[in-house]
XYZ file of C-alpha atoms in Angstrom:
590
model
C -26.497 27.547 -6.114
C -26.162 24.623 -8.515
C -23.883 21.695 -7.840
C -21.287 20.981 -10.469
C -22.240 17.901 -12.522
C -19.130 15.949 -11.568
C -19.822 16.455 -7.855
C -23.432 15.394 -8.360
C -22.320 12.228 -10.128
C -19.771 11.408 -7.435
C -22.344 11.854 -4.713
C -25.002 9.794 -6.454
C -22.567 7.025 -7.400
C -21.485 6.678 -3.777
C -24.970 6.834 -2.297
C -26.377 3.544 -1.091
C -30.069 3.004 -0.283
C -30.908 4.901 2.885
C -34.045 4.518 5.012
C -34.670 8.259 4.943
C -35.027 8.150 1.153
C -38.488 6.691 1.653
C -39.526 9.906 3.409
C -38.632 12.068 0.424
C -41.551 12.923 -1.846
C -41.971 15.245 -4.761
C -44.017 17.608 -2.632
C -40.994 18.308 -0.433
C -39.273 20.117 -3.287
C -40.855 23.241 -4.716
C -41.784 23.084 -8.376
C -40.074 26.402 -9.097
C -36.794 24.810 -8.053
C -37.158 21.800 -10.331
C -34.176 22.906 -12.406
C -32.037 23.637 -9.356
C -29.812 21.407 -7.249
C -32.037 18.894 -5.480
C -29.366 17.055 -3.568
C -28.984 20.031 -1.225
C -32.620 19.556 -0.148
C -32.024 16.034 1.098
C -32.160 15.413 4.862
C -28.910 16.268 6.605
C -28.377 12.655 7.648
C -28.232 11.660 3.975
C -25.912 14.558 3.127
C -23.611 13.419 5.936
C -23.744 9.926 4.482
C -22.740 11.300 1.073
C -19.841 13.266 2.551
C -18.576 10.244 4.470
C -18.040 8.457 1.145
C -15.952 11.241 -0.394
C -12.170 11.643 -0.077
C -11.219 13.937 2.810
C -10.129 16.822 0.559
C -13.356 16.671 -1.471
C -15.434 16.641 1.701
C -13.802 19.952 2.696
C -14.233 21.537 -0.736
C -17.909 20.676 -0.929
C -18.647 23.240 1.802
C -18.435 26.125 -0.715
C -21.113 24.762 -3.053
C -24.070 26.233 -1.194
C -25.252 27.388 2.227
C -26.947 24.033 2.691
C -23.690 22.217 2.024
C -21.798 24.586 4.334
C -24.241 23.897 7.161
C -23.884 20.189 6.461
C -20.091 20.430 6.480
C -20.007 22.438 9.729
C -21.986 19.691 11.503
C -20.291 16.771 9.747
C -19.319 14.313 12.530
C -16.141 13.198 10.709
C -13.459 15.665 11.841
C -10.105 15.506 10.043
C -7.346 17.942 10.999
C -4.139 17.690 8.984
C -1.591 20.354 9.860
C -0.188 20.375 6.325
C -3.422 22.057 5.176
C -2.908 24.970 7.577
C 0.395 26.294 6.223
C -0.648 29.851 5.449
C 2.297 31.999 6.571
C 4.418 32.903 3.553
C 8.042 33.856 4.054
C 10.878 34.554 1.570
C 13.134 31.650 0.673
C 16.183 33.592 1.871
C 14.637 34.323 5.277
C 16.674 33.635 8.398
C 16.362 30.412 10.366
C 14.766 32.320 13.256
C 12.106 33.830 10.984
C 11.264 30.462 9.458
C 10.963 28.907 12.913
C 8.671 31.747 14.014
C 6.468 31.272 10.931
C 6.275 27.539 11.584
C 5.225 28.104 15.180
C 2.635 30.674 14.094
C 1.061 28.184 11.683
C 0.993 25.563 14.425
C -0.909 27.871 16.768
C -3.361 28.682 13.970
C -3.845 24.961 13.505
C -4.407 24.409 17.230
C -6.915 27.266 17.335
C -8.862 25.775 14.410
C -9.032 22.393 16.152
C -10.149 23.865 19.468
C -12.799 26.146 17.918
C -14.295 23.266 15.965
C -14.440 21.001 19.021
C -15.946 23.723 21.212
C -18.562 24.393 18.547
C -19.547 20.718 18.491
C -19.727 20.717 22.300
C -21.867 23.868 22.502
C -24.275 22.541 19.864
C -24.481 19.152 21.557
C -23.241 17.403 18.406
C -21.628 13.980 18.447
C -18.286 13.158 16.806
C -18.081 9.821 15.029
C -14.524 10.156 13.684
C -11.599 12.312 14.810
C -8.316 12.271 12.899
C -5.398 14.465 13.959
C -2.142 14.690 11.995
C 0.767 16.849 13.149
C 3.805 17.607 11.035
C 7.216 16.211 11.935
C 8.346 18.873 14.404
C 5.892 19.899 17.092
C 6.950 21.748 20.291
C 5.830 20.220 23.585
C 3.948 23.428 24.396
C 1.735 22.765 21.364
C 1.303 19.077 22.179
C 0.052 20.009 25.637
C -3.268 20.993 24.024
C -3.985 17.379 23.046
C -5.271 16.412 26.510
C -8.030 19.020 26.350
C -8.950 18.041 22.800
C -9.132 14.363 23.715
C -11.513 15.097 26.578
C -13.871 16.907 24.209
C -13.609 14.138 21.616
C -13.879 11.086 23.873
C -16.907 12.400 25.752
C -18.775 13.027 22.479
C -19.259 9.352 21.592
C -16.341 9.093 19.149
C -16.134 5.784 17.262
C -12.923 6.258 15.247
C -9.861 7.944 16.764
C -6.677 8.403 14.707
C -3.725 10.273 16.235
C -0.543 10.807 14.244
C 1.986 13.024 16.003
C 4.097 13.108 12.901
C 7.432 12.939 14.719
C 10.266 11.311 12.858
C 11.165 7.840 14.126
C 14.181 7.854 16.473
C 17.137 6.040 14.950
C 17.357 3.189 17.434
C 19.210 -0.042 16.851
C 16.290 -1.995 18.278
C 12.935 -0.538 19.385
C 12.774 -3.072 22.206
C 16.004 -1.878 23.846
C 17.468 1.574 23.124
C 15.150 4.532 23.691
C 14.566 7.539 25.912
C 11.189 7.710 27.599
C 11.320 11.508 27.330
C 10.864 11.203 23.564
C 7.296 9.978 24.028
C 4.157 11.945 24.923
C 1.782 10.349 27.409
C -1.539 9.195 25.976
C -4.415 11.089 27.637
C -6.126 8.692 30.098
C -9.593 9.668 28.852
C -8.882 7.709 25.648
C -8.896 4.463 27.650
C -12.345 5.340 29.004
C -13.989 5.854 25.596
C -16.576 3.059 25.580
C -17.840 4.083 22.141
C -14.490 3.543 20.376
C -14.581 1.050 17.508
C -11.209 1.938 15.946
C -8.139 3.311 17.729
C -5.016 4.141 15.709
C -1.961 5.693 17.385
C 1.175 6.517 15.408
C 4.575 7.913 16.355
C 5.912 8.491 19.854
C 2.928 8.204 22.153
C 3.390 6.474 25.487
C 1.169 3.874 27.148
C 3.317 2.608 30.020
C 3.034 0.994 33.456
C 1.213 4.059 34.785
C -1.859 2.805 32.923
C -1.849 -0.669 34.489
C -4.171 0.435 37.290
C -6.301 2.629 35.052
C -9.694 1.222 33.969
C -9.780 0.329 30.273
C -13.261 0.416 28.758
C -12.741 -0.776 25.189
C -15.904 -2.878 25.204
C -16.712 -1.928 21.570
C -13.206 -1.751 20.096
C -12.739 -3.765 16.896
C -9.431 -2.370 15.576
C -6.328 -1.488 17.603
C -3.326 -0.083 15.702
C -0.175 1.000 17.573
C 2.809 2.195 15.522
C 6.034 3.528 17.078
C 4.304 3.704 20.457
C 6.082 3.132 23.779
C 4.424 0.255 25.658
C 6.891 -0.387 28.466
C 6.603 -4.160 28.594
C 4.325 -7.034 27.666
C 1.963 -6.493 30.596
C 0.707 -3.180 29.197
C -0.334 -4.621 25.846
C -1.845 -7.655 27.606
C -4.052 -5.337 29.664
C -5.070 -3.441 26.551
C -6.069 -6.357 24.354
C -7.661 -8.360 27.177
C -10.076 -5.443 27.612
C -11.259 -5.736 24.000
C -13.720 -8.658 23.794
C -14.884 -7.646 20.300
C -11.434 -6.982 18.803
C -11.066 -8.200 15.206
C -7.880 -6.494 14.045
C -4.583 -5.882 15.903
C -1.597 -3.992 14.431
C 1.648 -3.605 16.401
C 4.503 -1.914 14.519
C 7.852 -1.120 16.214
C 6.408 -0.734 19.702
C 9.207 0.452 21.984
C 9.954 -1.559 25.091
C 8.021 -4.551 23.786
C 10.140 -7.671 23.203
C 7.365 -10.257 23.220
C 3.601 -10.400 22.955
C 1.046 -13.116 23.644
C -2.334 -12.814 21.948
C -5.024 -15.197 23.151
C -8.619 -15.446 24.461
C -9.955 -13.205 21.681
C -12.688 -15.237 19.957
C -13.472 -12.646 17.268
C -9.871 -11.827 16.277
C -9.444 -12.240 12.505
C -6.361 -10.197 11.579
C -2.930 -9.706 13.216
C -0.177 -7.492 11.748
C 3.105 -7.386 13.711
C 6.443 -5.730 12.849
C 9.561 -5.491 15.017
C 8.696 -7.732 17.979
C 11.150 -10.534 18.767
C 8.732 -13.193 20.060
C 5.054 -13.629 19.220
C 2.527 -16.158 20.515
C -0.902 -16.183 18.874
C -3.799 -18.423 19.879
C -6.899 -17.213 18.042
C -9.348 -19.784 16.635
C -10.971 -17.281 14.237
C -7.723 -15.773 12.905
C -7.627 -15.613 9.089
C -4.706 -13.230 8.369
C -1.266 -13.097 10.005
C 1.674 -10.844 9.040
C 4.975 -11.074 10.946
C 8.076 -9.053 10.015
C 11.356 -8.755 11.938
C 13.266 -6.801 9.272
C 14.256 -3.136 9.519
C 16.812 -3.392 12.339
C 20.506 -2.496 12.159
C 21.234 -5.842 13.797
C 19.605 -9.095 12.704
C 16.730 -10.259 14.899
C 15.934 -13.964 14.328
C 12.283 -13.713 15.263
C 10.126 -16.412 16.819
C 6.425 -17.051 16.364
C 4.038 -19.673 17.752
C 0.834 -19.753 15.724
C 0.049 -23.481 15.504
C -3.340 -23.132 17.210
C -4.689 -20.767 14.531
C -6.314 -23.540 12.511
C -8.567 -21.157 10.589
C -5.617 -19.272 9.058
C -6.115 -18.438 5.379
C -3.390 -15.875 4.657
C 0.156 -15.892 6.068
C 3.050 -13.492 5.427
C 6.471 -13.966 7.063
C 9.406 -11.585 6.490
C 13.110 -12.168 7.228
C 12.946 -14.767 9.978
C 16.563 -15.938 10.052
C 15.631 -18.607 12.577
C 13.925 -20.551 9.767
C 15.492 -22.285 6.767
C 12.830 -23.275 4.264
C 12.807 -26.970 3.295
C 10.357 -29.457 1.807
C 9.534 -30.646 5.306
C 8.829 -27.075 6.459
C 6.216 -26.640 3.712
C 4.744 -30.070 4.438
C 4.270 -29.279 8.122
C 2.960 -25.790 7.345
C 0.105 -27.033 5.163
C -0.694 -29.829 7.606
C -0.941 -27.341 10.462
C -3.023 -24.852 8.459
C -5.233 -26.911 6.130
C -7.251 -23.845 5.013
C -4.231 -21.729 4.000
C -4.895 -20.056 0.624
C -2.294 -17.279 0.412
C 1.356 -17.592 1.457
C 4.046 -14.883 1.262
C 7.675 -15.479 2.234
C 10.235 -12.659 2.000
C 14.001 -12.719 2.602
C 14.387 -16.378 3.568
C 17.077 -18.936 2.886
C 15.693 -21.976 1.105
C 16.986 -25.483 0.550
C 18.473 -26.347 -2.877
C 15.371 -28.164 -4.095
C 11.899 -27.227 -2.881
C 8.691 -29.183 -3.386
C 5.407 -27.462 -2.483
C 2.170 -29.418 -2.388
C -1.199 -28.010 -1.273
C -4.803 -28.494 -2.289
C -6.055 -25.176 -0.870
C -3.215 -22.836 -1.904
C -4.331 -20.144 -4.378
C -1.572 -17.500 -4.222
C 2.137 -18.063 -3.529
C 4.557 -15.133 -3.235
C 8.316 -15.688 -2.833
C 10.380 -12.507 -2.526
C 14.188 -12.648 -2.371
C 14.262 -16.236 -1.142
C 17.833 -17.318 -1.757
C 19.827 -20.477 -2.553
C 17.046 -22.494 -4.155
C 17.936 -24.096 -7.506
C 14.649 -25.867 -8.241
C 11.071 -25.126 -7.173
C 8.337 -27.661 -7.934
C 4.718 -26.817 -7.182
C 1.759 -29.185 -7.077
C -1.299 -27.079 -6.209
C -4.458 -27.741 -8.248
C -6.141 -24.491 -7.105
C -3.100 -22.233 -7.506
C -4.029 -19.124 -9.514
C -0.915 -17.003 -9.061
C 2.756 -17.546 -8.257
C 4.677 -14.299 -7.733
C 8.456 -14.554 -7.770
C 10.603 -11.501 -6.889
C 14.349 -11.336 -7.428
C 16.945 -8.571 -7.127
C 20.073 -10.628 -7.727
C 19.660 -12.305 -11.137
C 19.885 -15.697 -9.436
C 16.979 -17.630 -10.864
C 15.743 -21.129 -9.972
C 14.130 -23.615 -12.321
C 10.364 -23.393 -11.795
C 8.118 -26.362 -12.559
C 4.363 -26.173 -12.107
C 3.187 -29.776 -11.846
C -0.435 -28.908 -11.169
C -2.348 -25.620 -11.023
C -5.644 -23.878 -11.744
C -6.719 -23.209 -15.335
C -6.481 -19.488 -14.453
C -2.857 -19.752 -13.331
C -0.325 -17.028 -14.139
C 3.339 -16.707 -13.180
C 4.343 -13.162 -12.197
C 8.077 -12.428 -12.127
C 9.242 -9.150 -10.622
C 12.847 -8.006 -11.065
C 14.545 -4.835 -9.822
C 17.791 -4.215 -11.642
C 19.363 -2.302 -8.765
C 22.835 -2.736 -10.266
C 23.163 -5.441 -12.904
C 20.637 -7.501 -14.850
C 22.040 -10.542 -16.636
C 19.848 -11.004 -19.710
C 21.273 -14.413 -20.588
C 20.304 -15.733 -17.154
C 16.897 -14.093 -17.449
C 16.284 -15.676 -20.850
C 17.356 -19.102 -19.573
C 15.096 -18.714 -16.542
C 12.058 -17.910 -18.701
C 12.939 -20.685 -21.147
C 13.171 -23.298 -18.384
C 9.744 -22.641 -16.857
C 7.604 -25.767 -17.157
C 5.190 -26.320 -18.736
C 5.972 -24.032 -21.671
C 2.414 -22.803 -22.178
C 2.219 -21.139 -18.751
C 1.317 -17.432 -19.112
C 4.132 -15.281 -17.707
C 3.938 -11.618 -16.682
C 7.367 -10.036 -16.262
C 7.971 -6.756 -14.428
C 11.385 -5.088 -14.823
C 12.225 -1.965 -12.859
C 15.461 0.018 -13.179
C 17.017 3.321 -12.134
C 20.052 5.526 -12.842
C 22.474 2.980 -11.354
C 21.135 0.020 -13.318
C 22.880 -1.692 -16.198
C 22.560 -4.928 -18.148
C 24.923 -7.713 -19.063
C 24.376 -9.631 -22.280
C 26.101 -11.170 -25.258
C 24.037 -10.293 -28.371
C 25.662 -13.068 -30.419
C 24.780 -15.687 -27.811
C 21.256 -14.337 -27.413
C 20.612 -14.503 -31.167
C 21.556 -18.161 -31.406
C 18.193 -19.164 -29.955
C 14.866 -17.415 -30.392
C 13.859 -15.710 -27.097
C 11.002 -17.366 -25.182
C 7.501 -15.984 -25.625
C 5.759 -14.467 -22.616
C 2.321 -12.991 -22.134
C 3.126 -9.575 -20.669
C 6.137 -7.327 -20.055
C 5.881 -4.324 -17.721
C 8.713 -1.788 -17.907
C 9.159 0.830 -15.200
C 11.995 3.373 -15.080
C 12.886 5.433 -12.029
C 15.257 7.325 -14.301
C 15.131 10.080 -16.899
C 18.683 9.465 -18.096
C 18.498 8.897 -21.831
C 21.462 6.498 -21.959
C 19.981 4.333 -19.205
C 16.523 4.119 -20.797
C 18.062 3.500 -24.234
C 20.144 0.617 -22.886
C 17.135 -1.193 -21.456
C 14.876 -0.546 -24.454
C 17.451 -1.877 -26.920
C 18.483 -4.923 -24.885
C 15.664 -6.332 -22.743
C 13.751 -7.759 -25.700
C 16.616 -10.153 -26.441
C 15.598 -12.068 -23.322
C 11.906 -12.488 -24.179
C 9.223 -11.906 -26.801
C 6.162 -10.408 -25.053
C 2.721 -10.330 -26.625
C 1.888 -7.209 -24.630
C 4.145 -4.431 -23.342
C 2.834 -2.016 -20.705
C 4.246 1.315 -19.599
C 2.484 2.775 -16.570
C 2.194 6.493 -15.934
C 4.819 6.136 -13.227
C 7.357 5.312 -15.945
C 9.618 8.158 -16.997
C 8.650 10.097 -20.092
C 12.162 9.488 -21.448
C 11.521 5.744 -21.461
C 8.208 6.198 -23.268
C 9.781 8.576 -25.803
C 12.668 6.245 -26.671
C 10.384 3.232 -26.860
C 8.011 4.998 -29.249
C 10.888 6.274 -31.412
C 12.188 2.736 -31.915
C 8.743 1.522 -32.925
C 8.305 4.409 -35.362
C 11.564 3.462 -37.114
C 11.026 -0.295 -37.037
C 10.838 -0.531 -40.847
C 14.083 1.376 -41.341
C 16.963 -1.080 -40.957
C 19.727 1.491 -41.485
C 20.369 1.431 -37.728
C 21.860 -2.066 -37.959
C 22.661 -2.521 -41.685
C 26.396 -2.719 -40.984
C 25.993 -5.265 -38.198
C 25.302 -8.991 -38.182
C 22.836 -8.419 -35.356
C 19.422 -6.995 -36.191
C 17.623 -4.753 -33.714
C 14.680 -6.456 -32.024
C 12.054 -4.032 -33.418
C 12.754 -5.280 -36.957
C 11.304 -8.653 -35.912
C 7.865 -7.119 -35.344
C 5.228 -8.128 -37.855
C 2.476 -5.895 -36.524
C 1.586 -3.826 -33.481
C -1.352 -2.033 -31.895
C -1.326 0.780 -29.349
C -3.898 1.632 -26.708
C -3.889 4.219 -23.950
C -6.078 4.956 -20.955
C -5.561 8.722 -21.316
C -5.776 9.130 -25.110
C -7.588 7.314 -27.888
C -5.111 6.080 -30.482
C -6.613 6.068 -33.971
C -3.519 4.712 -35.669
C -0.803 2.251 -34.778
C 1.861 4.928 -35.217
C 0.052 7.729 -33.359
C 3.060 8.058 -31.071
C 3.629 11.811 -31.243
C 0.200 12.756 -29.905
C 0.502 9.932 -27.392
C 3.691 11.416 -25.961
C 2.185 14.894 -25.813
C -0.729 13.573 -23.776
C 1.390 11.355 -21.509
C 0.536 12.395 -17.934
C 2.874 12.878 -14.996
C 1.820 11.866 -11.498
C 2.746 12.899 -7.987
C 4.493 10.381 -5.736
C 1.240 9.943 -3.800
C -0.606 9.011 -7.006
C 2.190 6.690 -8.127
C 1.889 4.668 -4.916
C -1.689 3.794 -5.822
C -0.685 2.109 -9.092
C -0.351 -1.647 -9.124
C 2.791 -2.871 -10.842
C 0.799 -5.584 -12.547
C -2.099 -3.422 -13.683
C -2.837 -3.294 -17.378
C -0.719 -0.172 -17.907
C -1.669 3.272 -19.165
C 0.087 2.692 -22.495
C -0.231 -0.786 -23.882
C 1.455 -2.176 -26.985
C 0.213 -5.415 -28.488
C 2.945 -7.115 -30.523
C 2.780 -9.719 -33.255
C 6.235 -11.161 -33.870
C 7.645 -12.661 -37.047
C 8.106 -16.407 -36.875
């Protein structure tokens, strides 16, 4: 059976040089099959290597291409079991609650049977398992979860290197994960997991329990490089200390809302390079090789001030701090920060209170990101290697930004979410006051059904709007009046050279925008008014699209017909500051 061309291309494009390739000669493939699929004749180790580079869904689909591929798939040591793929029982929408519950339970038992059969097959054939990923849906009866212990024994004794367990249970609505919880909500982690010497990556998510009962249990994580615990019950600090102290090769630690854990001390880990912590009140990190540190104490119903001691991490290159109310940002704070971490290149601060005037000076800093940092009127930056300054604001309270020194590649990225009201006069003044004037500015504006704008068209027309490099518009709304309001008003605050609309923008926004550009030469829309519409100030424009070739500047109708719609999962993969799937290049009249 022939492979489809696209699959062949994907496989070849992902294939790196492999030592077994040297063993392949022309004589190993029969001449009469020269026009057939040759990839299927490769050694199984190479076919496994190809499959490991494909997305999980594609790796499953490839099993139907040929018997060779099916045999390869059935022995593929990367086992991924996602319960959402095993929903086969169909029931009417008007079925009773009892019938729906029965169907759900039936699908769960089918899922459990598929997992067990696969694991038993690997055991009987003496096959190793390199990766095991298990994802349950949100509701899973305890009777079903009881099977996990048996599965883990089969997996851990097969030399597994990557273990990912996601129980899929919805997070309990606790005021603080370190205080209010019921231990009965958590399932005990099978002890055999702690004895898996071959583990390189261990990721546990949602309502597993690793408590004091494990303190006397031998932990054999001699090869572990990544430990990720999310919404896991840890009892107290001693449990996590025992875990990480048994990982001499650990490079990456992630602790997210670990119940029972108020404080954590991370030290004596010479290879540790990355720490990601959310929802722990006090953190102490002493890691000489640490390069990345993320600390977030947001997400609670009550405010947690947060406290972190990281001064001994002299090799730190990237730091992200979120909502630490115990800190008020001042000039002196920045001065001490860059003295303590002389190699720091990337700094992100979110939800902080800042002093009125802030001066930031650093030789090494390359990326600065300030998100919802309030009360600052003036920000001055002297950073000769700075390539990007990202400023996020949801409140239309803008500081005066002055870039005293920066890299020749520098760009200012401004991100605004008009949750309720966007003041266009303030936005225009903010853009106008950026110094020096020639700095390239990329502006992202997002809005939804509840958003509106405030502006005085007479005041805005008194002065020509400031020029910026790039404007990105994104609408989480299909309301025509909302999209029309933003399209007709936003351009009074700035004159962008490029306007981008990503595929996650609503089609209504794209339609209205294109309609205004089509009618830009017809001034009947504003002939009775002293104020001209912004599109009449366009001298020329060009249109480009990633999903359709535009042969003419006004090829808007075919563009709209081809405009794609994405799922939420696909939307999440799109960068807000990517080039955009529809791009308009504007030349404005002087």
